[in-house]
PDB file of C-alpha atoms in Angstrom:
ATOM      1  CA  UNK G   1      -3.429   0.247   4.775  1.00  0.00           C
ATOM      2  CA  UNK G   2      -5.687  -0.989   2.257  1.00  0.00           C
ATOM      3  CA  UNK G   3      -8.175   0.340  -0.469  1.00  0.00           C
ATOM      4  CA  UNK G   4     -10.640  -1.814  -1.823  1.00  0.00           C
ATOM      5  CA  UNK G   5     -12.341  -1.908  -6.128  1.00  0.00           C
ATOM      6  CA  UNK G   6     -15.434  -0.723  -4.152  1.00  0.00           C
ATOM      7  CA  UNK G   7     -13.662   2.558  -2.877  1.00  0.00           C
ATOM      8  CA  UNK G   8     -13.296   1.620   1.002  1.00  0.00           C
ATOM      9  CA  UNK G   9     -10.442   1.986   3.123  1.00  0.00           C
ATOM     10  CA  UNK G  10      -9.351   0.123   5.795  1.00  0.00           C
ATOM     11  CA  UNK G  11      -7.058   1.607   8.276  1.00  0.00           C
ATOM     12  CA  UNK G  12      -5.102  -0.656  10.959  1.00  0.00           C
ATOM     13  CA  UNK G  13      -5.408   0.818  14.254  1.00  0.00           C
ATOM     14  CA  UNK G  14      -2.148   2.791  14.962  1.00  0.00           C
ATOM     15  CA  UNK G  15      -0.845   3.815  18.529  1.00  0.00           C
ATOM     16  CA  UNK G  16      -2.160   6.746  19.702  1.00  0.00           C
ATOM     17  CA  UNK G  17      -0.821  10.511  19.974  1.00  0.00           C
ATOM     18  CA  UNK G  18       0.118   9.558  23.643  1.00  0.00           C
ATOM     19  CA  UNK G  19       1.750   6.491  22.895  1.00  0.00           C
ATOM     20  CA  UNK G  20       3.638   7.568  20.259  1.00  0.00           C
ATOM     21  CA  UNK G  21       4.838  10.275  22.819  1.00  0.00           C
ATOM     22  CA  UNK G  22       5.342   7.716  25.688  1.00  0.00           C
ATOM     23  CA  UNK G  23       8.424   6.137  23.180  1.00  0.00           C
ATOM     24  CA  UNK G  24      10.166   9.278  22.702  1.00  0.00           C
ATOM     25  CA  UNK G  25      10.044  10.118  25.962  1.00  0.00           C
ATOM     26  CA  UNK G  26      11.109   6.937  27.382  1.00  0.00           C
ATOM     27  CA  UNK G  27      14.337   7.057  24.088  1.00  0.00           C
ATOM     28  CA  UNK G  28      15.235  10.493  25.409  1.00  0.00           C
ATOM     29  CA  UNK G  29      15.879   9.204  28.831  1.00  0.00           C
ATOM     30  CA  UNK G  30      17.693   6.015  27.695  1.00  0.00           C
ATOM     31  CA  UNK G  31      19.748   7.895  25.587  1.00  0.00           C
ATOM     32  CA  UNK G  32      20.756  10.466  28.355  1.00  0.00           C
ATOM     33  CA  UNK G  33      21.434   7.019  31.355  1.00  0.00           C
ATOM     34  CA  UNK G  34      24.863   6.066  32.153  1.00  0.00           C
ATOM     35  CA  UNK G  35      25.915   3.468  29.638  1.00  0.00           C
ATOM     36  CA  UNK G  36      25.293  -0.049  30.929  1.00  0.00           C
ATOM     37  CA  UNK G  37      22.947   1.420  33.862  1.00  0.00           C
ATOM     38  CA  UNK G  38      19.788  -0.518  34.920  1.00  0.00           C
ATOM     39  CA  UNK G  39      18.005   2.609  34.085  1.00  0.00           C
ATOM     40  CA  UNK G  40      18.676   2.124  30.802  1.00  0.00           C
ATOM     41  CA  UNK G  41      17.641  -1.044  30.513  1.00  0.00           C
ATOM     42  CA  UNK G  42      14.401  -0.154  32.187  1.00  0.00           C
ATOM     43  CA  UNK G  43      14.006   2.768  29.573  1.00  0.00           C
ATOM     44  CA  UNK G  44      14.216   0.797  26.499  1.00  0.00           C
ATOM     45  CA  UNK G  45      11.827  -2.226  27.780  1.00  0.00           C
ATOM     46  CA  UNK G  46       9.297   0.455  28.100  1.00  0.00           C
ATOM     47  CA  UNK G  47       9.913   1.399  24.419  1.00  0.00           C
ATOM     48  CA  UNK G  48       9.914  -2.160  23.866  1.00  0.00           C
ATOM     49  CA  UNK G  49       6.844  -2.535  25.177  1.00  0.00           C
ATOM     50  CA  UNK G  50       5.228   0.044  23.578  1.00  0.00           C
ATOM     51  CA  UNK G  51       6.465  -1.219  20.209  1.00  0.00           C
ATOM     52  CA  UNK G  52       5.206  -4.505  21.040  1.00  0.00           C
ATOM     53  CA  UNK G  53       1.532  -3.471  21.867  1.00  0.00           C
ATOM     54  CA  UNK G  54       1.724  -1.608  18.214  1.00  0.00           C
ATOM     55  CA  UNK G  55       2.604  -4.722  16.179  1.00  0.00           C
ATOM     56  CA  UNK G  56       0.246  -6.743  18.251  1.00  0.00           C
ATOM     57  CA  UNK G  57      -2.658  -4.467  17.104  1.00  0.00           C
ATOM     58  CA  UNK G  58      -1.281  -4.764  13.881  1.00  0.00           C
ATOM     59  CA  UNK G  59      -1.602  -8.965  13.984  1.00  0.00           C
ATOM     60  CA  UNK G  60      -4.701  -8.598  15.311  1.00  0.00           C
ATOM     61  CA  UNK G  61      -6.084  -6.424  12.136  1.00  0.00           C
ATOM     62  CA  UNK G  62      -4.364  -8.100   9.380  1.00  0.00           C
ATOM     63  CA  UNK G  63      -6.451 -11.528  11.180  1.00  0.00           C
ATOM     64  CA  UNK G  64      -9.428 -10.530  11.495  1.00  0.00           C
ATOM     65  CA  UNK G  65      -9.452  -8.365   7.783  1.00  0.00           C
ATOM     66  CA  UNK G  66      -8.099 -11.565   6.247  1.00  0.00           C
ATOM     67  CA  UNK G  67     -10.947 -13.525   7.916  1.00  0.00           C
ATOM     68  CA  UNK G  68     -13.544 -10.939   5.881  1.00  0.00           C
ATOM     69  CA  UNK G  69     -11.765 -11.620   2.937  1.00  0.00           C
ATOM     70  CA  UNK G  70     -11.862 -14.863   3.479  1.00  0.00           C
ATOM     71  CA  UNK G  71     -15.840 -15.629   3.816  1.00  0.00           C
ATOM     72  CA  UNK G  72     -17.139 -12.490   1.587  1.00  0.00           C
ATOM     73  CA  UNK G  73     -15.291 -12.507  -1.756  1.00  0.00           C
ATOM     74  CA  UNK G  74     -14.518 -15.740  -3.851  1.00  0.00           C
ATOM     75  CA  UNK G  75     -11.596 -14.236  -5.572  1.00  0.00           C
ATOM     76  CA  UNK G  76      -8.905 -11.744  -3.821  1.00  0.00           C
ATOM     77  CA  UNK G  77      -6.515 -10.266  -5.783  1.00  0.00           C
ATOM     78  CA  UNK G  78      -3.596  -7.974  -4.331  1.00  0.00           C
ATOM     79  CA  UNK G  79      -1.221  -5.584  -6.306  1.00  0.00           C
ATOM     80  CA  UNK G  80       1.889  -7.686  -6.537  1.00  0.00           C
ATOM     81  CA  UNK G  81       4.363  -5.180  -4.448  1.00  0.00           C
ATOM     82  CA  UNK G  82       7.873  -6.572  -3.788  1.00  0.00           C
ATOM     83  CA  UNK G  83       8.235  -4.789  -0.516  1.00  0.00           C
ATOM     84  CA  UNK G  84      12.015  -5.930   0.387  1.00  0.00           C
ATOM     85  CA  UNK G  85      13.080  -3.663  -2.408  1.00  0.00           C
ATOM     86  CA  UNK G  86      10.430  -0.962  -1.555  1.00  0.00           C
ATOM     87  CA  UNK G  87      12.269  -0.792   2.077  1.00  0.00           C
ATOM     88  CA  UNK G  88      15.429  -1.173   1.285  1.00  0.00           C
ATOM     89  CA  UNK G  89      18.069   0.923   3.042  1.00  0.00           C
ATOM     90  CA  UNK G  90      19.439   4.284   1.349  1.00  0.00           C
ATOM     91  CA  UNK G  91      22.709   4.406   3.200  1.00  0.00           C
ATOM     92  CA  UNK G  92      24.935   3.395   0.193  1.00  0.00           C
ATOM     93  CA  UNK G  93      28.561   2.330   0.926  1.00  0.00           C
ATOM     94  CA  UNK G  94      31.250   4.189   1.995  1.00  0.00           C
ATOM     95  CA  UNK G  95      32.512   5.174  -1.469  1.00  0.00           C
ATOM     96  CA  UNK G  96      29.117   5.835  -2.983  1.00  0.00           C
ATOM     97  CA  UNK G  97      27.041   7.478   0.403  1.00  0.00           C
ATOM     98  CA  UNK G  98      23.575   7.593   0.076  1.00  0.00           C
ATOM     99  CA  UNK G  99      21.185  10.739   0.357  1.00  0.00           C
ATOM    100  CA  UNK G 100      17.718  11.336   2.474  1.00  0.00           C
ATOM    101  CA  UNK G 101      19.044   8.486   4.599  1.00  0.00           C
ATOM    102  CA  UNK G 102      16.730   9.816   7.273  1.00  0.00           C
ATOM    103  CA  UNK G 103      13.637  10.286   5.048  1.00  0.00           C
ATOM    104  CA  UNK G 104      14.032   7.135   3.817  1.00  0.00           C
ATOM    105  CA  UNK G 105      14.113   5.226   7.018  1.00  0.00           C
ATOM    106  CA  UNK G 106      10.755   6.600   8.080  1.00  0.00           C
ATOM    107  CA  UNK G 107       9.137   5.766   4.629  1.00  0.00           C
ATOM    108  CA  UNK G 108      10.876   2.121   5.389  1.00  0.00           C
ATOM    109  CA  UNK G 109       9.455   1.976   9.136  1.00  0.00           C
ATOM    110  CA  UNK G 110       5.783   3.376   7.660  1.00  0.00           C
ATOM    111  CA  UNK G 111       5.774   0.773   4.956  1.00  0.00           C
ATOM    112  CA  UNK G 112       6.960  -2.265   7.435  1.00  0.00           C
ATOM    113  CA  UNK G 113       4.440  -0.881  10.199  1.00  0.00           C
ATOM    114  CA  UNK G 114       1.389  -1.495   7.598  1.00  0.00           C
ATOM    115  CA  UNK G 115       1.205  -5.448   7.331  1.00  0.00           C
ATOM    116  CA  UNK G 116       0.900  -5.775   3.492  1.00  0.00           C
ATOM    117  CA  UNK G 117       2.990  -9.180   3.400  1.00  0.00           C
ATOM    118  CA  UNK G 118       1.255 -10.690   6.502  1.00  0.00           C
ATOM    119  CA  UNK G 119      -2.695  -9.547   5.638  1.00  0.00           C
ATOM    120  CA  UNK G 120      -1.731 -11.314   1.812  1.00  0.00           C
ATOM    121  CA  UNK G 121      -0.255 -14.250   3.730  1.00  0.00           C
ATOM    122  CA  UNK G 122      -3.465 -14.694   5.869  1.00  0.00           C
ATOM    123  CA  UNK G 123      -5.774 -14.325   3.606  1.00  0.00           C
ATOM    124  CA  UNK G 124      -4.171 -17.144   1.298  1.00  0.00           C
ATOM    125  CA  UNK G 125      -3.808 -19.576   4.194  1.00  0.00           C
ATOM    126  CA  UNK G 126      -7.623 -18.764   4.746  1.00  0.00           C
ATOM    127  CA  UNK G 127      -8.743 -18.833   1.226  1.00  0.00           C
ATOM    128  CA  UNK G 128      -6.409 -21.301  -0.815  1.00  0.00           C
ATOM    129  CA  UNK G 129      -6.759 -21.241  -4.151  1.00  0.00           C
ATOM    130  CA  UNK G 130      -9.053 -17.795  -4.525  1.00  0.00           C
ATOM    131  CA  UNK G 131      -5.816 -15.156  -3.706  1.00  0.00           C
ATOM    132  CA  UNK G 132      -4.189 -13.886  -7.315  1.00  0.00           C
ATOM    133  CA  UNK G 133      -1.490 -11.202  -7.447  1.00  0.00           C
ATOM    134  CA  UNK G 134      -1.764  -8.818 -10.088  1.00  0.00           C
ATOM    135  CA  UNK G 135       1.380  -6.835 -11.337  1.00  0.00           C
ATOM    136  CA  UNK G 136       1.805  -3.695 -10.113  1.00  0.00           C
ATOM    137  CA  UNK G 137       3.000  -1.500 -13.430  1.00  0.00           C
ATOM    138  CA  UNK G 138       0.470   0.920 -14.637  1.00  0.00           C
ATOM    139  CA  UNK G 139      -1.957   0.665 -11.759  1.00  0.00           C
ATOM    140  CA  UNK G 140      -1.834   3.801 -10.959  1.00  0.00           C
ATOM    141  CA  UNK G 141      -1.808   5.466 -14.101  1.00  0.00           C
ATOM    142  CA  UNK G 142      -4.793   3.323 -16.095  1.00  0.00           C
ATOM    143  CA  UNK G 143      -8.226   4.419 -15.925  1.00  0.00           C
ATOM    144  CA  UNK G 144     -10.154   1.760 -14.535  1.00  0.00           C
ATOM    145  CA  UNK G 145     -13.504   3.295 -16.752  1.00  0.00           C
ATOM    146  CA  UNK G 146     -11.895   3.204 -20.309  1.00  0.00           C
ATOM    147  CA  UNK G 147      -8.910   1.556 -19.983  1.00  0.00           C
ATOM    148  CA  UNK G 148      -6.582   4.385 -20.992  1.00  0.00           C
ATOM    149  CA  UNK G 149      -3.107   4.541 -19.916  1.00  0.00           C
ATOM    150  CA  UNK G 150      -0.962   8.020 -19.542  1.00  0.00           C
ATOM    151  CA  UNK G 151       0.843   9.293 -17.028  1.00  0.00           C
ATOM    152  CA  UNK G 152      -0.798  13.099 -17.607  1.00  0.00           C
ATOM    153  CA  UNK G 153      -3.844  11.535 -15.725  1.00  0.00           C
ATOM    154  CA  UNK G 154      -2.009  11.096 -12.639  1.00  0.00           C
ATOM    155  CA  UNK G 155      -2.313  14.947 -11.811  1.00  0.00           C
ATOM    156  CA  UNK G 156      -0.687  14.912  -8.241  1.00  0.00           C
ATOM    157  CA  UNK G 157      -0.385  12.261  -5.599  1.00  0.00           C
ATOM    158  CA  UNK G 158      -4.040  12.501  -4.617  1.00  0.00           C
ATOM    159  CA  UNK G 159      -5.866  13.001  -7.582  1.00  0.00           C
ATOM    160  CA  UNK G 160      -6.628  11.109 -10.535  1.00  0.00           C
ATOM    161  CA  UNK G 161      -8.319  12.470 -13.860  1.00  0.00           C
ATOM    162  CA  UNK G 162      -8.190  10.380 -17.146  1.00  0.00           C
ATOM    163  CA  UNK G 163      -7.241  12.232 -20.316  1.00  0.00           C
ATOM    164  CA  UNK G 164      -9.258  10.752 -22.550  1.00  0.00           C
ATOM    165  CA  UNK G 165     -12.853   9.985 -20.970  1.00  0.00           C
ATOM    166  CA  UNK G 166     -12.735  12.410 -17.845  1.00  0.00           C
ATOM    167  CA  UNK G 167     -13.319   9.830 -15.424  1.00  0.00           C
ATOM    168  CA  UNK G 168     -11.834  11.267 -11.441  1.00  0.00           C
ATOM    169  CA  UNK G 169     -11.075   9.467  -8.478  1.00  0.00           C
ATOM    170  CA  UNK G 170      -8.134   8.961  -5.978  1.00  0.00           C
ATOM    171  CA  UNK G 171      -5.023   6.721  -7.578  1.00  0.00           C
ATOM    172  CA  UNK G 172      -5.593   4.366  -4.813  1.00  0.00           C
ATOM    173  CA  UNK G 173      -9.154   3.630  -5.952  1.00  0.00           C
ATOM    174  CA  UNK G 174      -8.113   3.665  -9.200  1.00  0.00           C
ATOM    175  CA  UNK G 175      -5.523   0.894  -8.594  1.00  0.00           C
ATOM    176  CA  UNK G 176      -7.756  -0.720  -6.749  1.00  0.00           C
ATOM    177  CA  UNK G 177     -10.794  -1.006  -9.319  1.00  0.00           C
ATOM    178  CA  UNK G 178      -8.174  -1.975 -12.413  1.00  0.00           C
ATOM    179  CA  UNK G 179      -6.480  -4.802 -10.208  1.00  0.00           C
ATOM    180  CA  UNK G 180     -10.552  -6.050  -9.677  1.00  0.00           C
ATOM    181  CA  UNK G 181     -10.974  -5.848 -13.979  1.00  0.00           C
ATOM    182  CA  UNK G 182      -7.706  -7.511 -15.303  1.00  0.00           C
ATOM    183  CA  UNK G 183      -4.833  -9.037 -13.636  1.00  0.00           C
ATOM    184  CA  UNK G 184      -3.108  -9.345 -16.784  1.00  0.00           C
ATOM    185  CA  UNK G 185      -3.022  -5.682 -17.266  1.00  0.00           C
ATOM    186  CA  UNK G 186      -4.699  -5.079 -20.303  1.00  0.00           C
ATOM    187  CA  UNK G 187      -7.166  -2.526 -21.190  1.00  0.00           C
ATOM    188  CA  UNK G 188     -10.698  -2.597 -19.250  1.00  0.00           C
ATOM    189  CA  UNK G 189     -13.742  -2.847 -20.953  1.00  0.00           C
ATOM    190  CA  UNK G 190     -14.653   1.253 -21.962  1.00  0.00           C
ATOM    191  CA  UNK G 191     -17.960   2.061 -20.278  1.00  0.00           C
ATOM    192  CA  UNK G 192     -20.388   4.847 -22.016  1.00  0.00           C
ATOM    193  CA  UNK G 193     -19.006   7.814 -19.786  1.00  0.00           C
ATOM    194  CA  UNK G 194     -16.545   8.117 -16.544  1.00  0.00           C
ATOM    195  CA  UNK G 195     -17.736  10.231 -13.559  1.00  0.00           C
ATOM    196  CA  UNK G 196     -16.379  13.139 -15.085  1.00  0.00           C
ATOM    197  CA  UNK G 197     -17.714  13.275 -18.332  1.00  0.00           C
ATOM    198  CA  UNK G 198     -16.465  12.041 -21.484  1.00  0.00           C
ATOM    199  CA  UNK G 199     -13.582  14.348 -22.876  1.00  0.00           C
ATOM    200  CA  UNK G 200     -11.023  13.891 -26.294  1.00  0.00           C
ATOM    201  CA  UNK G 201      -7.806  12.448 -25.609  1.00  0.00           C
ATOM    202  CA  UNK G 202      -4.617  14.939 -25.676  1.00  0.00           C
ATOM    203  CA  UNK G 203      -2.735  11.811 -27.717  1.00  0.00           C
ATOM    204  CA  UNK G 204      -1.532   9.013 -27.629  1.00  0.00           C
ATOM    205  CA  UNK G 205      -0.281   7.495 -24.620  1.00  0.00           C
ATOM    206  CA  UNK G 206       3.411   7.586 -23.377  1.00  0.00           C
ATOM    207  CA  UNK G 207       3.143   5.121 -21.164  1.00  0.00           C
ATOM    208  CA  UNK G 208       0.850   1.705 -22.701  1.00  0.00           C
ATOM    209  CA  UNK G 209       0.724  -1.400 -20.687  1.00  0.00           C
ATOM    210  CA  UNK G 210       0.172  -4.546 -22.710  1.00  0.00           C
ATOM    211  CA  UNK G 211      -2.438  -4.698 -25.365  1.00  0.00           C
ATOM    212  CA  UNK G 212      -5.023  -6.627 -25.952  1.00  0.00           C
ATOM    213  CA  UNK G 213      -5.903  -9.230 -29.072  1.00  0.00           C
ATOM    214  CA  UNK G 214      -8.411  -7.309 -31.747  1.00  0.00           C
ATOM    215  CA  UNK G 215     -10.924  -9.862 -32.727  1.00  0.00           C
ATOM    216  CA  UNK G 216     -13.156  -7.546 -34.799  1.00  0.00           C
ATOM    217  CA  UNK G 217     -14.858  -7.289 -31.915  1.00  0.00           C
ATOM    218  CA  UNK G 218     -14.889  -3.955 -30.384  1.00  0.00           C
ATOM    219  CA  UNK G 219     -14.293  -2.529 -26.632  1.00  0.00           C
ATOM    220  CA  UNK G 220     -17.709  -0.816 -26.096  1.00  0.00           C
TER     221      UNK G 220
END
């Protein structure tokens, strides 16, 4: 749910295997009751239910990881995600139909089911003034040792290897670590050599985020 500069994660507490199993059980035998019936009914208040306990769990989390946030770090800052475009529905229109309507609506639910608006909303109510949002472009891609931006890094979903200085980690700590330097989104001062080793850069990068002012002063 959430990946910290420091390289934890913190996971809200999902239903369990059996739960999740308890609500398709309990759908399949709504969907096969008489229209109307009181079995029905009684069918989908026990999905209901189920659902309930899950987003429950889910307040619960987002309070009491807002409350850390809160009383151990004097400034918070969260990628900037706008979230009602991230979930928004794939169906299309009738003239223009949408495709992997289904796959889609899971990544939607998954996305809703994690709490991002409602742990940032907490933790500013409980920390006024110390919450910053820091724009989401290039996150991902810039490496939070040197500063170098290019999408060749990003060598699959899970793994993260800068082109230039050789630094590796997962793109989630990497976001992570460059929202902690610069919320602007300029380059990161360039330490002496990443975890993997200092290598020459394959060129120039295709994808730069905004620059910073030269001063004469180098980035060392």
């Amino acid at each position: 749910m959430a990946a910290l500069s420091d390289g934890r994660k913190l996971n809200c507490p999902p239903l369990t295997v059996k739960e999740r199993a308890q609500i398709r059980k309990h759908e399949r035998r709504a969907a096969r009751a008489p229209k109307g019936s009181e079995h029905k009914t009684f069918e989908y208040a026990k999905v209901t239910k189920l659902k309930a306990r899950e987003a429950n769990r889910r307040k619960d989390w987002c309070e009491k990881t807002s409350t850390v946030f809160a009383c151990r770090f004097d400034l918070i800052r969260f990628e900037k995600l706008n979230i009602k475009s991230m979930t928004r529905s794939a169906k299309g229109t009738i003239e223009q139909p949408g495709t992997n309507v289904r796959q889609k609506a899971g990544l939607n639910r998954g996305i809703l089911a994690q709490g991002w608006g409602l742990l940032r909303r907490r933790t500013e109510h409980k920390a006024p003034g110390r919450v910053e949002d820091v724009p989401a472009p290039y996150t991902s891609l810039r490496c939070s040792a040197c500063g170098w931006i290019e999408k060749k890094s990003r060598k699959s979903q899970a793994d993260f290897v800068c082109v230039s200085c050789g630094f590796t980690a997962t793109p989630t700590r990497t976001q992570a670590s460059t929202s902690r330097q610069d919320r602007a989104g300029s380059l990161a001062p360039r330490r002496s050599a990443g975890a993997g080793g200092v290598t020459t850069a394959t060129g120039r990068s295709s994808a730069r985020g905004p620059q910073p002012t030269w001063v004469g002063i180098p980035l060392l």
